[in-house]
Amino acid sequence: MRSSRRHPLLVPVVLCALAVLAARPTGATEEDGGPGTAAGTEVARLYEEAAKATERYERGRREAEALRTKAQHYEEQLDRQRRESAALHEDLGTLARAQYRSGGGLPVTARMMLADDPDELLRGQRALRRADRAVDRAIGRSRRAEARLAEDEARVTAARQALDKRNDELADLKTEIEGKLLAARARLEGEADASVAAGSCPGAVRLEQPERRPSSAWVTPVETYELSASFGSGGARWANRHTGQDFAVPVGTPVRAVGEGRVVRVSCGGAFGIQVVLRHPGGYYTQYAHLAAVAVDQGERVEPGQWIAQSGSTGNSTGPHLHFEVRITPETGSALDPVPWLERRGVRI
């Protein structure tokens, strides 16, 4: 976000330069020209890389599962082939024993000499030829089965090797993802704490929006979460009662606008740390607090499911989470229980 502010040359060059530097917002750089955008953009870039790595990891995990399924299929084929081969060998043994008992191994001349009459000899020859053909067929089936078995064993070996290689790659990729996420979260949290301590809100970090937006008019403020402190619960951290619903999520989790609306407040400091307040049709307001970064500017219109911030742990917070409130005014003290409010709009927490 570039500042549109311009400083006329009204004094000598040195004094003018000092005036310009003093007038520029804290955290601006020659490149970005906006408050906090250099660090915020870098953090967003790290998260984008981690998201892409996660996508590759998930795709690779699915491929590994497919390979595992294929290996299992080959194993089942091998078992069938082993059983068929064992049965064929048993058949061969049976035929060989039958031939031996019937004198199938005698030379034709000897059988002619021992035969009582020509018909008996012919019958013996036909029986022998049938037995020989049966043996030949059995031998052929056995050899083909053994060849298929060898091919299947080779495929199983290749599939297992590919699976092992893929698993190694996935392990390396997972380590890379975890390293990037840890680095990005630490950087994001450090920048957010520094901004709150200095009393100056960082500029909007323009997050790359998800490719698919929700089709419904109302959504949860974060996609994956665990519920922590609920509306109306007591505790030493609050002056009276807890005024919202907390969603336990890691630092940097994309925070979504629960519905269509307009940004009426972006502020930092105080018990809520960095926060965004939206106004929705019908006069209701939603608050998103303890953020690490914001992705919208005051006055901006937002759509359901649009990423408007990144979660954090700024302000009066004991750990990373999103504090979500529903109000009838933009100010504190007018909060409603957000869970039934969302449920009436078709969103189950």
Tab-separated table of C-alpha atoms in Angstrom:
chain	number	residue	atom	x	y	z
A	1	MET	CA	0.000	0.000	0.000
A	2	ARG	CA	1.744	3.214	-1.148
A	3	SER	CA	1.147	6.486	0.597
A	4	SER	CA	-0.285	9.243	-1.597
A	5	ARG	CA	1.198	11.928	0.610
A	6	ARG	CA	3.609	14.418	-1.072
A	7	HIS	CA	5.920	16.994	0.575
A	8	PRO	CA	6.543	20.253	-1.335
A	9	LEU	CA	10.078	21.601	-1.467
A	10	LEU	CA	9.609	24.688	0.713
A	11	VAL	CA	12.864	24.700	2.710
A	12	PRO	CA	16.486	23.874	1.961
A	13	VAL	CA	17.214	20.357	0.864
A	14	VAL	CA	18.562	19.045	4.194
A	15	LEU	CA	15.671	20.384	6.254
A	16	CYS	CA	13.185	19.106	3.697
A	17	ALA	CA	14.674	15.612	3.855
A	18	LEU	CA	14.472	15.627	7.648
A	19	ALA	CA	10.879	16.796	7.517
A	20	VAL	CA	9.944	14.038	5.073
A	21	LEU	CA	11.585	11.364	7.205
A	22	ALA	CA	9.855	12.620	10.317
A	23	ALA	CA	6.486	12.754	8.576
A	24	ARG	CA	6.612	9.216	7.105
A	25	PRO	CA	4.769	6.514	9.064
A	26	THR	CA	6.786	4.233	11.332
A	27	GLY	CA	7.894	0.994	9.669
A	28	ALA	CA	7.793	2.321	6.085
A	29	THR	CA	10.606	1.520	3.695
A	30	GLU	CA	11.738	2.879	0.340
A	31	GLU	CA	10.224	-0.192	-1.312
A	32	ASP	CA	6.829	-0.466	0.253
A	33	GLY	CA	6.079	3.072	1.398
A	34	GLY	CA	3.430	1.882	3.871
A	35	PRO	CA	3.261	1.196	7.614
A	36	GLY	CA	4.438	-2.272	8.495
A	37	THR	CA	3.927	-3.688	5.023
A	38	ALA	CA	7.542	-4.831	4.471
A	39	ALA	CA	7.582	-7.246	7.401
A	40	GLY	CA	3.942	-8.202	6.921
A	41	THR	CA	4.396	-9.005	3.248
A	42	GLU	CA	7.439	-11.133	4.036
A	43	VAL	CA	5.485	-13.094	6.636
A	44	ALA	CA	2.587	-13.565	4.205
A	45	ARG	CA	5.065	-14.801	1.589
A	46	LEU	CA	6.463	-17.346	4.051
A	47	TYR	CA	2.984	-18.577	4.815
A	48	GLU	CA	2.202	-18.797	1.120
A	49	GLU	CA	5.282	-20.943	0.598
A	50	ALA	CA	4.304	-23.129	3.542
A	51	ALA	CA	0.795	-23.479	2.134
A	52	LYS	CA	2.190	-24.591	-1.232
A	53	ALA	CA	4.524	-27.031	0.489
A	54	THR	CA	1.592	-28.380	2.468
A	55	GLU	CA	-0.339	-28.856	-0.767
A	56	ARG	CA	2.593	-30.792	-2.242
A	57	TYR	CA	2.788	-32.844	0.923
A	58	GLU	CA	-0.896	-33.730	0.760
A	59	ARG	CA	-0.624	-34.594	-2.922
A	60	GLY	CA	2.402	-36.758	-2.240
A	61	ARG	CA	0.666	-38.419	0.689
A	62	ARG	CA	-2.244	-39.343	-1.576
A	63	GLU	CA	0.186	-40.748	-4.152
A	64	ALA	CA	1.872	-42.766	-1.427
A	65	GLU	CA	-1.487	-44.143	-0.369
A	66	ALA	CA	-2.191	-45.119	-3.983
A	67	LEU	CA	1.165	-46.900	-4.158
A	68	ARG	CA	0.426	-48.686	-0.910
A	69	THR	CA	-2.911	-49.829	-2.310
A	70	LYS	CA	-1.217	-51.038	-5.486
A	71	ALA	CA	1.376	-52.942	-3.473
A	72	GLN	CA	-1.400	-54.566	-1.468
A	73	HIS	CA	-3.135	-55.557	-4.721
A	74	TYR	CA	0.081	-57.148	-5.997
A	75	GLU	CA	0.481	-59.020	-2.724
A	76	GLU	CA	-3.003	-60.449	-3.081
A	77	GLN	CA	-2.224	-61.475	-6.672
A	78	LEU	CA	0.970	-63.145	-5.516
A	79	ASP	CA	-0.910	-65.136	-2.915
A	80	ARG	CA	-3.361	-66.361	-5.555
A	81	GLN	CA	-0.543	-67.247	-7.944
A	82	ARG	CA	1.299	-69.157	-5.223
A	83	ARG	CA	-1.815	-71.176	-4.461
A	84	GLU	CA	-2.438	-71.877	-8.173
A	85	SER	CA	1.187	-72.879	-8.703
A	86	ALA	CA	1.078	-75.245	-5.728
A	87	ALA	CA	-2.138	-76.827	-7.093
A	88	LEU	CA	-0.565	-77.287	-10.549
A	89	HIS	CA	2.497	-78.943	-9.083
A	90	GLU	CA	0.202	-81.281	-7.190
A	91	ASP	CA	-1.624	-82.094	-10.454
A	92	LEU	CA	1.685	-82.874	-12.159
A	93	GLY	CA	2.606	-85.232	-9.387
A	94	THR	CA	-0.742	-87.000	-9.643
A	95	LEU	CA	-0.406	-87.456	-13.434
A	96	ALA	CA	3.142	-88.725	-13.148
A	97	ARG	CA	2.162	-91.268	-10.537
A	98	ALA	CA	-0.807	-92.388	-12.678
A	99	GLN	CA	1.449	-92.874	-15.725
A	100	TYR	CA	3.940	-94.812	-13.717
A	101	ARG	CA	1.257	-97.127	-12.375
A	102	SER	CA	-0.257	-97.643	-15.875
A	103	GLY	CA	3.087	-98.394	-17.460
A	104	GLY	CA	3.146	-95.149	-19.389
A	105	GLY	CA	6.918	-95.108	-19.242
A	106	LEU	CA	7.415	-98.345	-21.293
A	107	PRO	CA	8.661	-98.096	-24.905
A	108	VAL	CA	6.058	-98.658	-27.615
A	109	THR	CA	7.826	-101.882	-28.859
A	110	ALA	CA	7.719	-103.408	-25.379
A	111	ARG	CA	4.043	-102.584	-25.028
A	112	MET	CA	3.314	-104.173	-28.420
A	113	MET	CA	5.082	-107.343	-27.393
A	114	LEU	CA	3.150	-107.498	-24.137
A	115	ALA	CA	-0.207	-106.641	-25.676
A	116	ASP	CA	-2.673	-109.493	-26.088
A	117	ASP	CA	-4.217	-108.059	-29.264
A	118	PRO	CA	-3.915	-105.004	-31.565
A	119	ASP	CA	-7.069	-103.351	-30.150
A	120	GLU	CA	-5.610	-103.444	-26.698
A	121	LEU	CA	-2.428	-101.862	-28.051
A	122	LEU	CA	-4.357	-99.092	-29.791
A	123	ARG	CA	-6.359	-98.381	-26.681
A	124	GLY	CA	-3.135	-98.181	-24.692
A	125	GLN	CA	-1.596	-95.788	-27.221
A	126	ARG	CA	-4.644	-93.483	-27.143
A	127	ALA	CA	-4.617	-93.474	-23.343
A	128	LEU	CA	-0.926	-92.673	-23.374
A	129	ARG	CA	-1.360	-89.800	-25.851
A	130	ARG	CA	-4.159	-88.346	-23.722
A	131	ALA	CA	-2.004	-88.616	-20.634
A	132	ASP	CA	0.921	-86.988	-22.462
A	133	ARG	CA	-1.245	-84.121	-23.670
A	134	ALA	CA	-2.592	-83.616	-20.120
A	135	VAL	CA	0.948	-83.540	-18.786
A	136	ASP	CA	2.011	-81.053	-21.505
A	137	ARG	CA	-0.943	-78.786	-20.728
A	138	ALA	CA	-0.256	-78.947	-17.001
A	139	ILE	CA	3.424	-78.167	-17.571
A	140	GLY	CA	2.471	-75.204	-19.792
A	141	ARG	CA	0.050	-73.832	-17.214
A	142	SER	CA	2.646	-74.235	-14.507
A	143	ARG	CA	5.303	-72.410	-16.528
A	144	ARG	CA	2.933	-69.579	-17.422
A	145	ALA	CA	1.871	-69.280	-13.791
A	146	GLU	CA	5.499	-69.145	-12.678
A	147	ALA	CA	6.231	-66.454	-15.280
A	148	ARG	CA	3.279	-64.379	-14.099
A	149	LEU	CA	4.411	-64.906	-10.533
A	150	ALA	CA	7.892	-63.613	-11.368
A	151	GLU	CA	6.446	-60.567	-13.133
A	152	ASP	CA	4.141	-59.806	-10.220
A	153	GLU	CA	7.002	-60.174	-7.757
A	154	ALA	CA	9.020	-57.686	-9.815
A	155	ARG	CA	6.094	-55.238	-9.824
A	156	VAL	CA	5.681	-55.596	-6.057
A	157	THR	CA	9.388	-54.915	-5.546
A	158	ALA	CA	9.246	-51.846	-7.808
A	159	ALA	CA	6.117	-50.537	-6.100
A	160	ARG	CA	7.661	-50.971	-2.671
A	161	GLN	CA	10.845	-49.212	-3.736
A	162	ALA	CA	8.787	-46.323	-5.144
A	163	LEU	CA	6.767	-46.213	-1.932
A	164	ASP	CA	9.901	-46.108	0.215
A	165	LYS	CA	11.346	-43.327	-1.941
A	166	ARG	CA	8.096	-41.349	-1.735
A	167	ASN	CA	7.954	-41.776	2.026
A	168	ASP	CA	11.490	-40.457	2.360
A	169	GLU	CA	10.601	-37.455	0.219
A	170	LEU	CA	7.483	-36.827	2.282
A	171	ALA	CA	9.486	-36.964	5.503
A	172	ASP	CA	11.945	-34.378	4.147
A	173	LEU	CA	9.100	-32.209	2.890
A	174	LYS	CA	7.317	-32.412	6.238
A	175	THR	CA	10.482	-31.269	8.015
A	176	GLU	CA	10.779	-28.374	5.576
A	177	ILE	CA	7.141	-27.394	6.135
A	178	GLU	CA	7.516	-27.462	9.904
A	179	GLY	CA	10.642	-25.317	9.708
A	180	LYS	CA	8.964	-22.723	7.515
A	181	LEU	CA	5.889	-22.591	9.720
A	182	LEU	CA	7.934	-22.199	12.896
A	183	ALA	CA	10.006	-19.421	11.360
A	184	ALA	CA	6.953	-17.626	9.954
A	185	ARG	CA	5.003	-17.851	13.203
A	186	ALA	CA	7.914	-16.568	15.266
A	187	ARG	CA	8.463	-13.686	12.863
A	188	LEU	CA	4.797	-12.806	12.732
A	189	GLU	CA	4.348	-12.935	16.490
A	190	GLY	CA	7.471	-10.836	17.094
A	191	GLU	CA	6.373	-8.150	14.638
A	192	ALA	CA	2.868	-8.053	16.126
A	193	ASP	CA	4.165	-7.688	19.695
A	194	ALA	CA	6.556	-4.942	18.610
A	195	SER	CA	3.755	-3.045	16.879
A	196	VAL	CA	1.457	-3.232	19.904
A	197	ALA	CA	4.275	-2.169	22.238
A	198	ALA	CA	5.013	0.818	20.017
A	199	GLY	CA	1.300	1.706	19.846
A	200	SER	CA	1.292	1.753	16.037
A	201	CYS	CA	-0.788	-0.707	14.051
A	202	PRO	CA	0.958	-2.437	11.151
A	203	GLY	CA	-0.423	-1.841	7.695
A	204	ALA	CA	-2.686	-4.348	5.985
A	205	VAL	CA	-0.959	-7.487	4.728
A	206	ARG	CA	-2.739	-8.461	1.522
A	207	LEU	CA	-3.139	-12.193	1.872
A	208	GLU	CA	-3.676	-14.306	-1.209
A	209	GLN	CA	-7.312	-15.293	-0.912
A	210	PRO	CA	-8.420	-18.928	-1.130
A	211	GLU	CA	-9.374	-20.088	-4.611
A	212	ARG	CA	-12.789	-21.263	-3.493
A	213	ARG	CA	-14.985	-19.040	-1.385
A	214	PRO	CA	-17.808	-20.457	0.740
A	215	SER	CA	-21.145	-20.605	-1.044
A	216	SER	CA	-23.104	-19.824	2.130
A	217	ALA	CA	-23.803	-16.316	3.405
A	218	TRP	CA	-22.347	-17.057	6.875
A	219	VAL	CA	-19.283	-19.067	7.937
A	220	THR	CA	-17.144	-19.751	10.995
A	221	PRO	CA	-14.378	-17.185	11.664
A	222	VAL	CA	-11.690	-19.890	11.263
A	223	GLU	CA	-11.878	-23.180	9.391
A	224	THR	CA	-10.074	-25.577	11.754
A	225	TYR	CA	-10.065	-24.935	15.485
A	226	GLU	CA	-10.631	-26.075	19.028
A	227	LEU	CA	-13.038	-24.144	21.233
A	228	SER	CA	-11.590	-22.679	24.410
A	229	ALA	CA	-13.153	-19.969	26.604
A	230	SER	CA	-16.863	-19.548	25.891
A	231	PHE	CA	-19.250	-16.622	26.218
A	232	GLY	CA	-20.077	-15.704	29.826
A	233	SER	CA	-17.341	-17.808	31.423
A	234	GLY	CA	-15.453	-16.373	34.376
A	235	GLY	CA	-11.735	-15.942	34.895
A	236	ALA	CA	-9.026	-13.704	36.314
A	237	ARG	CA	-8.233	-12.281	32.878
A	238	TRP	CA	-11.620	-10.554	32.518
A	239	ALA	CA	-13.075	-7.764	34.614
A	240	ASN	CA	-16.529	-9.372	34.640
A	241	ARG	CA	-17.367	-12.202	32.265
A	242	HIS	CA	-15.910	-13.385	28.993
A	243	THR	CA	-17.647	-11.465	26.216
A	244	GLY	CA	-16.981	-13.723	23.244
A	245	GLN	CA	-16.071	-17.182	22.004
A	246	ASP	CA	-12.408	-18.136	21.799
A	247	PHE	CA	-11.051	-20.356	19.022
A	248	ALA	CA	-7.696	-21.968	19.846
A	249	VAL	CA	-5.599	-21.805	16.653
A	250	PRO	CA	-1.863	-21.387	15.912
A	251	VAL	CA	-0.362	-17.969	15.263
A	252	GLY	CA	-0.899	-16.920	11.666
A	253	THR	CA	-4.102	-18.884	11.044
A	254	PRO	CA	-6.220	-17.047	8.434
A	255	VAL	CA	-9.201	-15.333	10.052
A	256	ARG	CA	-12.360	-15.075	7.932
A	257	ALA	CA	-15.179	-12.561	7.809
A	258	VAL	CA	-18.196	-14.519	9.050
A	259	GLY	CA	-20.464	-12.633	6.654
A	260	GLU	CA	-20.753	-9.732	4.260
A	261	GLY	CA	-19.946	-6.388	5.818
A	262	ARG	CA	-17.733	-3.333	6.097
A	263	VAL	CA	-14.617	-2.753	8.192
A	264	VAL	CA	-15.464	-0.089	10.788
A	265	ARG	CA	-12.366	-0.410	12.983
A	266	VAL	CA	-8.764	-1.584	12.777
A	267	SER	CA	-6.861	-0.892	15.983
A	268	CYS	CA	-4.157	-2.223	18.249
A	269	GLY	CA	-3.240	-1.889	21.891
A	270	GLY	CA	-5.213	-2.487	25.050
A	271	ALA	CA	-6.708	-5.764	26.235
A	272	PHE	CA	-7.718	-6.914	22.721
A	273	GLY	CA	-4.353	-6.234	21.091
A	274	ILE	CA	-4.665	-5.977	17.311
A	275	GLN	CA	-8.345	-6.203	16.350
A	276	VAL	CA	-10.790	-5.762	13.483
A	277	VAL	CA	-14.483	-4.864	13.827
A	278	LEU	CA	-16.977	-5.426	10.988
A	279	ARG	CA	-20.494	-4.063	10.564
A	280	HIS	CA	-22.996	-6.457	8.950
A	281	PRO	CA	-26.421	-5.855	7.390
A	282	GLY	CA	-29.069	-5.709	10.085
A	283	GLY	CA	-26.966	-3.620	12.441
A	284	TYR	CA	-24.831	-6.362	13.997
A	285	TYR	CA	-21.081	-6.092	14.518
A	286	THR	CA	-18.411	-8.801	14.794
A	287	GLN	CA	-15.041	-8.372	16.460
A	288	TYR	CA	-11.852	-10.377	15.767
A	289	ALA	CA	-9.210	-9.792	18.441
A	290	HIS	CA	-5.703	-10.786	19.635
A	291	LEU	CA	-4.570	-10.772	15.998
A	292	ALA	CA	-1.019	-10.886	14.696
A	293	ALA	CA	-1.756	-9.076	11.416
A	294	VAL	CA	-4.662	-7.562	9.516
A	295	ALA	CA	-5.420	-7.956	5.811
A	296	VAL	CA	-8.016	-5.189	5.380
A	297	ASP	CA	-8.229	-1.436	5.853
A	298	GLN	CA	-10.874	0.585	7.621
A	299	GLY	CA	-13.849	1.331	5.362
A	300	GLU	CA	-13.226	-1.673	3.127
A	301	ARG	CA	-16.098	-3.978	2.146
A	302	VAL	CA	-15.630	-7.718	2.776
A	303	GLU	CA	-17.356	-10.886	1.614
A	304	PRO	CA	-18.254	-14.065	3.533
A	305	GLY	CA	-15.168	-16.210	4.020
A	306	GLN	CA	-12.726	-13.495	2.963
A	307	TRP	CA	-9.428	-13.612	4.834
A	308	ILE	CA	-9.321	-10.401	6.844
A	309	ALA	CA	-6.511	-11.122	9.323
A	310	GLN	CA	-4.099	-13.619	10.837
A	311	SER	CA	-4.588	-14.901	14.359
A	312	GLY	CA	-2.079	-14.194	17.099
A	313	SER	CA	-1.704	-13.637	20.817
A	314	THR	CA	-1.516	-9.851	21.205
A	315	GLY	CA	-3.090	-7.955	24.098
A	316	ASN	CA	-4.437	-9.687	27.199
A	317	SER	CA	-3.841	-13.236	25.947
A	318	THR	CA	-2.295	-16.329	27.513
A	319	GLY	CA	-1.717	-18.133	24.220
A	320	PRO	CA	-2.478	-18.099	20.491
A	321	HIS	CA	-6.204	-17.898	19.785
A	322	LEU	CA	-8.903	-15.854	18.088
A	323	HIS	CA	-11.334	-13.926	20.298
A	324	PHE	CA	-14.607	-13.577	18.392
A	325	GLU	CA	-17.479	-11.352	19.493
A	326	VAL	CA	-20.919	-10.415	18.199
A	327	ARG	CA	-22.254	-7.001	19.250
A	328	ILE	CA	-25.170	-4.700	18.650
A	329	THR	CA	-22.822	-1.671	18.665
A	330	PRO	CA	-19.194	-1.325	17.602
A	331	GLU	CA	-18.184	-0.750	21.236
A	332	THR	CA	-17.550	-3.167	24.076
A	333	GLY	CA	-20.374	-3.836	26.502
A	334	SER	CA	-22.994	-4.807	23.918
A	335	ALA	CA	-21.890	-8.369	23.219
A	336	LEU	CA	-24.234	-11.280	22.467
A	337	ASP	CA	-23.473	-14.980	22.747
A	338	PRO	CA	-21.929	-15.640	19.291
A	339	VAL	CA	-22.637	-19.387	19.184
A	340	PRO	CA	-26.461	-19.254	18.993
A	341	TRP	CA	-26.179	-16.099	16.873
A	342	LEU	CA	-24.212	-18.052	14.252
A	343	GLU	CA	-26.432	-21.111	14.605
A	344	ARG	CA	-29.491	-19.006	13.705
A	345	ARG	CA	-27.631	-18.187	10.480
A	346	GLY	CA	-26.948	-21.816	9.677
A	347	VAL	CA	-23.425	-22.017	11.113
A	348	ARG	CA	-22.843	-24.700	13.730
A	349	ILE	CA	-19.776	-24.262	15.941
